[in-house]
């Protein structure tokens, strides 16, 4: 589990390898990740955009940017939590992801970036 707090917004990430959707022979490895966003600040915030950097072990890097997360732009009151699950495919059995969420403080419209901690994506048998 990887965790990072920025301006009172805590991000926690957990990952799973999905062997039923992967095909190592065809260099296709699929991972799921669960993101937990906790608003520990005193302000109501809205998640506007996401920006991901996805790396595999060959050195290739992809960037993914867009509105919201899984089709939503959640609003979190102080103390609220939003969780979602998404996925990523790699050409190798080892990789990593990191990124940011663009958030807005609703009280004054101030935008700020929340860091998504870097986390690894590893096929379990690669750890042995």
mmCIF file with all atom_site columns, C-alpha atoms in Angstrom:
data_model
loop_
_atom_site.group_PDB
_atom_site.id
_atom_site.type_symbol
_atom_site.label_atom_id
_atom_site.label_alt_id
_atom_site.label_comp_id
_atom_site.label_asym_id
_atom_site.label_entity_id
_atom_site.label_seq_id
_atom_site.pdbx_PDB_ins_code
_atom_site.Cartn_x
_atom_site.Cartn_y
_atom_site.Cartn_z
_atom_site.occupancy
_atom_site.B_iso_or_equiv
_atom_site.pdbx_formal_charge
_atom_site.auth_seq_id
_atom_site.auth_comp_id
_atom_site.auth_asym_id
_atom_site.auth_atom_id
_atom_site.pdbx_PDB_model_num
ATOM 1   C CA . UNK A 1 1   ? 0.000   0.000   0.000   1.00 0.00 ? 1   UNK A CA 1
ATOM 2   C CA . UNK A 1 2   ? 1.348   3.416   -0.985  1.00 0.00 ? 2   UNK A CA 1
ATOM 3   C CA . UNK A 1 3   ? 0.136   6.652   0.630   1.00 0.00 ? 3   UNK A CA 1
ATOM 4   C CA . UNK A 1 4   ? 0.709   10.382  0.141   1.00 0.00 ? 4   UNK A CA 1
ATOM 5   C CA . UNK A 1 5   ? -1.031  13.473  1.580   1.00 0.00 ? 5   UNK A CA 1
ATOM 6   C CA . UNK A 1 6   ? -1.073  16.831  -0.212  1.00 0.00 ? 6   UNK A CA 1
ATOM 7   C CA . UNK A 1 7   ? -2.876  19.865  1.223   1.00 0.00 ? 7   UNK A CA 1
ATOM 8   C CA . UNK A 1 8   ? -5.000  17.632  3.421   1.00 0.00 ? 8   UNK A CA 1
ATOM 9   C CA . UNK A 1 9   ? -6.020  15.199  0.669   1.00 0.00 ? 9   UNK A CA 1
ATOM 10  C CA . UNK A 1 10  ? -4.698  11.683  1.359   1.00 0.00 ? 10  UNK A CA 1
ATOM 11  C CA . UNK A 1 11  ? -4.264  9.220   -1.516  1.00 0.00 ? 11  UNK A CA 1
ATOM 12  C CA . UNK A 1 12  ? -3.827  5.506   -0.823  1.00 0.00 ? 12  UNK A CA 1
ATOM 13  C CA . UNK A 1 13  ? -3.131  2.983   -3.592  1.00 0.00 ? 13  UNK A CA 1
ATOM 14  C CA . UNK A 1 14  ? -3.301  -0.828  -3.608  1.00 0.00 ? 14  UNK A CA 1
ATOM 15  C CA . UNK A 1 15  ? -2.663  -3.024  -6.650  1.00 0.00 ? 15  UNK A CA 1
ATOM 16  C CA . UNK A 1 16  ? -3.476  -6.514  -7.969  1.00 0.00 ? 16  UNK A CA 1
ATOM 17  C CA . UNK A 1 17  ? -2.213  -8.511  -10.913 1.00 0.00 ? 17  UNK A CA 1
ATOM 18  C CA . UNK A 1 18  ? -5.056  -9.956  -13.037 1.00 0.00 ? 18  UNK A CA 1
ATOM 19  C CA . UNK A 1 19  ? -3.793  -13.265 -14.509 1.00 0.00 ? 19  UNK A CA 1
ATOM 20  C CA . UNK A 1 20  ? -7.160  -14.133 -16.098 1.00 0.00 ? 20  UNK A CA 1
ATOM 21  C CA . UNK A 1 21  ? -6.935  -11.033 -18.315 1.00 0.00 ? 21  UNK A CA 1
ATOM 22  C CA . UNK A 1 22  ? -3.199  -11.290 -18.995 1.00 0.00 ? 22  UNK A CA 1
ATOM 23  C CA . UNK A 1 23  ? -1.226  -13.199 -21.597 1.00 0.00 ? 23  UNK A CA 1
ATOM 24  C CA . UNK A 1 24  ? 2.481   -13.246 -20.745 1.00 0.00 ? 24  UNK A CA 1
ATOM 25  C CA . UNK A 1 25  ? 3.283   -15.097 -23.997 1.00 0.00 ? 25  UNK A CA 1
ATOM 26  C CA . UNK A 1 26  ? 1.857   -12.138 -25.912 1.00 0.00 ? 26  UNK A CA 1
ATOM 27  C CA . UNK A 1 27  ? 3.546   -9.603  -23.582 1.00 0.00 ? 27  UNK A CA 1
ATOM 28  C CA . UNK A 1 28  ? 0.197   -8.460  -22.176 1.00 0.00 ? 28  UNK A CA 1
ATOM 29  C CA . UNK A 1 29  ? 0.050   -7.969  -18.388 1.00 0.00 ? 29  UNK A CA 1
ATOM 30  C CA . UNK A 1 30  ? -3.066  -6.493  -16.792 1.00 0.00 ? 30  UNK A CA 1
ATOM 31  C CA . UNK A 1 31  ? -3.200  -4.894  -13.354 1.00 0.00 ? 31  UNK A CA 1
ATOM 32  C CA . UNK A 1 32  ? -5.977  -3.370  -11.277 1.00 0.00 ? 32  UNK A CA 1
ATOM 33  C CA . UNK A 1 33  ? -5.423  -0.576  -8.814  1.00 0.00 ? 33  UNK A CA 1
ATOM 34  C CA . UNK A 1 34  ? -7.698  0.747   -6.093  1.00 0.00 ? 34  UNK A CA 1
ATOM 35  C CA . UNK A 1 35  ? -7.459  4.410   -5.174  1.00 0.00 ? 35  UNK A CA 1
ATOM 36  C CA . UNK A 1 36  ? -8.780  5.766   -1.886  1.00 0.00 ? 36  UNK A CA 1
ATOM 37  C CA . UNK A 1 37  ? -9.097  9.568   -1.725  1.00 0.00 ? 37  UNK A CA 1
ATOM 38  C CA . UNK A 1 38  ? -9.627  10.982  1.773   1.00 0.00 ? 38  UNK A CA 1
ATOM 39  C CA . UNK A 1 39  ? -10.435 14.650  2.299   1.00 0.00 ? 39  UNK A CA 1
ATOM 40  C CA . UNK A 1 40  ? -8.699  15.432  5.574   1.00 0.00 ? 40  UNK A CA 1
ATOM 41  C CA . UNK A 1 41  ? -8.735  19.173  4.906   1.00 0.00 ? 41  UNK A CA 1
ATOM 42  C CA . UNK A 1 42  ? -11.249 21.679  6.259   1.00 0.00 ? 42  UNK A CA 1
ATOM 43  C CA . UNK A 1 43  ? -12.534 22.534  2.763   1.00 0.00 ? 43  UNK A CA 1
ATOM 44  C CA . UNK A 1 44  ? -14.894 20.814  0.324   1.00 0.00 ? 44  UNK A CA 1
ATOM 45  C CA . UNK A 1 45  ? -12.899 19.748  -2.753  1.00 0.00 ? 45  UNK A CA 1
ATOM 46  C CA . UNK A 1 46  ? -13.746 18.524  -6.232  1.00 0.00 ? 46  UNK A CA 1
ATOM 47  C CA . UNK A 1 47  ? -11.541 16.256  -8.345  1.00 0.00 ? 47  UNK A CA 1
ATOM 48  C CA . UNK A 1 48  ? -11.345 17.836  -11.807 1.00 0.00 ? 48  UNK A CA 1
ATOM 49  C CA . UNK A 1 49  ? -8.637  15.969  -13.757 1.00 0.00 ? 49  UNK A CA 1
ATOM 50  C CA . UNK A 1 50  ? -6.108  13.149  -13.566 1.00 0.00 ? 50  UNK A CA 1
ATOM 51  C CA . UNK A 1 51  ? -2.606  12.943  -15.032 1.00 0.00 ? 51  UNK A CA 1
ATOM 52  C CA . UNK A 1 52  ? -0.760  9.602   -15.027 1.00 0.00 ? 52  UNK A CA 1
ATOM 53  C CA . UNK A 1 53  ? 2.788   8.563   -15.935 1.00 0.00 ? 53  UNK A CA 1
ATOM 54  C CA . UNK A 1 54  ? 2.950   4.823   -16.649 1.00 0.00 ? 54  UNK A CA 1
ATOM 55  C CA . UNK A 1 55  ? 6.345   3.096   -16.991 1.00 0.00 ? 55  UNK A CA 1
ATOM 56  C CA . UNK A 1 56  ? 7.211   -0.478  -17.916 1.00 0.00 ? 56  UNK A CA 1
ATOM 57  C CA . UNK A 1 57  ? 10.521  -2.244  -17.350 1.00 0.00 ? 57  UNK A CA 1
ATOM 58  C CA . UNK A 1 58  ? 11.690  -1.650  -20.954 1.00 0.00 ? 58  UNK A CA 1
ATOM 59  C CA . UNK A 1 59  ? 11.869  2.069   -20.194 1.00 0.00 ? 59  UNK A CA 1
ATOM 60  C CA . UNK A 1 60  ? 8.773   2.999   -22.169 1.00 0.00 ? 60  UNK A CA 1
ATOM 61  C CA . UNK A 1 61  ? 6.596   5.687   -20.611 1.00 0.00 ? 61  UNK A CA 1
ATOM 62  C CA . UNK A 1 62  ? 2.978   6.579   -21.406 1.00 0.00 ? 62  UNK A CA 1
ATOM 63  C CA . UNK A 1 63  ? 1.086   9.635   -20.274 1.00 0.00 ? 63  UNK A CA 1
ATOM 64  C CA . UNK A 1 64  ? -2.658  9.563   -19.673 1.00 0.00 ? 64  UNK A CA 1
ATOM 65  C CA . UNK A 1 65  ? -4.567  12.735  -18.929 1.00 0.00 ? 65  UNK A CA 1
ATOM 66  C CA . UNK A 1 66  ? -8.256  13.502  -18.757 1.00 0.00 ? 66  UNK A CA 1
ATOM 67  C CA . UNK A 1 67  ? -11.270 14.671  -16.829 1.00 0.00 ? 67  UNK A CA 1
ATOM 68  C CA . UNK A 1 68  ? -12.178 13.056  -13.548 1.00 0.00 ? 68  UNK A CA 1
ATOM 69  C CA . UNK A 1 69  ? -11.698 9.411   -12.642 1.00 0.00 ? 69  UNK A CA 1
ATOM 70  C CA . UNK A 1 70  ? -13.662 6.529   -14.182 1.00 0.00 ? 70  UNK A CA 1
ATOM 71  C CA . UNK A 1 71  ? -16.188 8.996   -15.583 1.00 0.00 ? 71  UNK A CA 1
ATOM 72  C CA . UNK A 1 72  ? -16.724 10.889  -12.329 1.00 0.00 ? 72  UNK A CA 1
ATOM 73  C CA . UNK A 1 73  ? -15.634 14.196  -10.823 1.00 0.00 ? 73  UNK A CA 1
ATOM 74  C CA . UNK A 1 74  ? -16.296 13.439  -7.161  1.00 0.00 ? 74  UNK A CA 1
ATOM 75  C CA . UNK A 1 75  ? -16.937 16.171  -4.606  1.00 0.00 ? 75  UNK A CA 1
ATOM 76  C CA . UNK A 1 76  ? -15.635 15.402  -1.126  1.00 0.00 ? 76  UNK A CA 1
ATOM 77  C CA . UNK A 1 77  ? -16.762 17.242  1.969   1.00 0.00 ? 77  UNK A CA 1
ATOM 78  C CA . UNK A 1 78  ? -14.272 17.387  4.862   1.00 0.00 ? 78  UNK A CA 1
ATOM 79  C CA . UNK A 1 79  ? -13.913 13.861  6.268   1.00 0.00 ? 79  UNK A CA 1
ATOM 80  C CA . UNK A 1 80  ? -15.413 12.139  3.209   1.00 0.00 ? 80  UNK A CA 1
ATOM 81  C CA . UNK A 1 81  ? -13.775 9.326   1.248   1.00 0.00 ? 81  UNK A CA 1
ATOM 82  C CA . UNK A 1 82  ? -14.083 8.372   -2.418  1.00 0.00 ? 82  UNK A CA 1
ATOM 83  C CA . UNK A 1 83  ? -12.774 5.033   -3.700  1.00 0.00 ? 83  UNK A CA 1
ATOM 84  C CA . UNK A 1 84  ? -12.576 3.648   -7.200  1.00 0.00 ? 84  UNK A CA 1
ATOM 85  C CA . UNK A 1 85  ? -10.935 0.806   -9.088  1.00 0.00 ? 85  UNK A CA 1
ATOM 86  C CA . UNK A 1 86  ? -9.299  1.110   -12.487 1.00 0.00 ? 86  UNK A CA 1
ATOM 87  C CA . UNK A 1 87  ? -6.779  -0.827  -14.527 1.00 0.00 ? 87  UNK A CA 1
ATOM 88  C CA . UNK A 1 88  ? -3.611  -0.668  -16.530 1.00 0.00 ? 88  UNK A CA 1
ATOM 89  C CA . UNK A 1 89  ? -1.976  -2.953  -19.068 1.00 0.00 ? 89  UNK A CA 1
ATOM 90  C CA . UNK A 1 90  ? 1.775   -3.281  -19.569 1.00 0.00 ? 90  UNK A CA 1
ATOM 91  C CA . UNK A 1 91  ? 3.996   -5.084  -22.063 1.00 0.00 ? 91  UNK A CA 1
ATOM 92  C CA . UNK A 1 92  ? 6.185   -6.306  -19.194 1.00 0.00 ? 92  UNK A CA 1
ATOM 93  C CA . UNK A 1 93  ? 5.512   -7.979  -15.859 1.00 0.00 ? 93  UNK A CA 1
ATOM 94  C CA . UNK A 1 94  ? 7.017   -5.094  -13.911 1.00 0.00 ? 94  UNK A CA 1
ATOM 95  C CA . UNK A 1 95  ? 6.159   -1.418  -14.070 1.00 0.00 ? 95  UNK A CA 1
ATOM 96  C CA . UNK A 1 96  ? 5.183   1.606   -12.072 1.00 0.00 ? 96  UNK A CA 1
ATOM 97  C CA . UNK A 1 97  ? 2.712   4.463   -12.094 1.00 0.00 ? 97  UNK A CA 1
ATOM 98  C CA . UNK A 1 98  ? 2.582   7.917   -10.554 1.00 0.00 ? 98  UNK A CA 1
ATOM 99  C CA . UNK A 1 99  ? 0.602   11.048  -11.158 1.00 0.00 ? 99  UNK A CA 1
ATOM 100 C CA . UNK A 1 100 ? -1.518  13.925  -9.931  1.00 0.00 ? 100 UNK A CA 1
ATOM 101 C CA . UNK A 1 101 ? -5.125  14.908  -9.487  1.00 0.00 ? 101 UNK A CA 1
ATOM 102 C CA . UNK A 1 102 ? -6.145  18.483  -10.206 1.00 0.00 ? 102 UNK A CA 1
ATOM 103 C CA . UNK A 1 103 ? -8.467  19.485  -7.379  1.00 0.00 ? 103 UNK A CA 1
ATOM 104 C CA . UNK A 1 104 ? -10.589 22.559  -6.770  1.00 0.00 ? 104 UNK A CA 1
ATOM 105 C CA . UNK A 1 105 ? -11.415 24.054  -3.397  1.00 0.00 ? 105 UNK A CA 1
ATOM 106 C CA . UNK A 1 106 ? -15.081 24.900  -3.792  1.00 0.00 ? 106 UNK A CA 1
ATOM 107 C CA . UNK A 1 107 ? -15.122 27.705  -1.204  1.00 0.00 ? 107 UNK A CA 1
ATOM 108 C CA . UNK A 1 108 ? -12.866 29.946  -3.322  1.00 0.00 ? 108 UNK A CA 1
ATOM 109 C CA . UNK A 1 109 ? -12.278 28.139  -6.636  1.00 0.00 ? 109 UNK A CA 1
ATOM 110 C CA . UNK A 1 110 ? -8.561  27.634  -5.909  1.00 0.00 ? 110 UNK A CA 1
ATOM 111 C CA . UNK A 1 111 ? -6.990  24.825  -7.966  1.00 0.00 ? 111 UNK A CA 1
ATOM 112 C CA . UNK A 1 112 ? -4.185  22.641  -6.610  1.00 0.00 ? 112 UNK A CA 1
ATOM 113 C CA . UNK A 1 113 ? -2.413  19.415  -7.542  1.00 0.00 ? 113 UNK A CA 1
ATOM 114 C CA . UNK A 1 114 ? -2.587  16.366  -5.291  1.00 0.00 ? 114 UNK A CA 1
ATOM 115 C CA . UNK A 1 115 ? 0.270   13.896  -5.690  1.00 0.00 ? 115 UNK A CA 1
ATOM 116 C CA . UNK A 1 116 ? -0.597  10.266  -6.402  1.00 0.00 ? 116 UNK A CA 1
ATOM 117 C CA . UNK A 1 117 ? 2.257   8.296   -4.837  1.00 0.00 ? 117 UNK A CA 1
ATOM 118 C CA . UNK A 1 118 ? 4.395   6.197   -7.142  1.00 0.00 ? 118 UNK A CA 1
ATOM 119 C CA . UNK A 1 119 ? 3.410   2.538   -6.937  1.00 0.00 ? 119 UNK A CA 1
ATOM 120 C CA . UNK A 1 120 ? 4.729   -0.619  -8.545  1.00 0.00 ? 120 UNK A CA 1
ATOM 121 C CA . UNK A 1 121 ? 2.890   -3.102  -10.731 1.00 0.00 ? 121 UNK A CA 1
ATOM 122 C CA . UNK A 1 122 ? 4.547   -6.506  -10.405 1.00 0.00 ? 122 UNK A CA 1
ATOM 123 C CA . UNK A 1 123 ? 3.494   -9.972  -11.482 1.00 0.00 ? 123 UNK A CA 1
ATOM 124 C CA . UNK A 1 124 ? 3.754   -12.015 -8.236  1.00 0.00 ? 124 UNK A CA 1
ATOM 125 C CA . UNK A 1 125 ? 6.069   -14.692 -9.659  1.00 0.00 ? 125 UNK A CA 1
ATOM 126 C CA . UNK A 1 126 ? 8.575   -11.950 -10.599 1.00 0.00 ? 126 UNK A CA 1
ATOM 127 C CA . UNK A 1 127 ? 9.156   -11.371 -6.883  1.00 0.00 ? 127 UNK A CA 1
ATOM 128 C CA . UNK A 1 128 ? 10.507  -14.889 -6.248  1.00 0.00 ? 128 UNK A CA 1
#
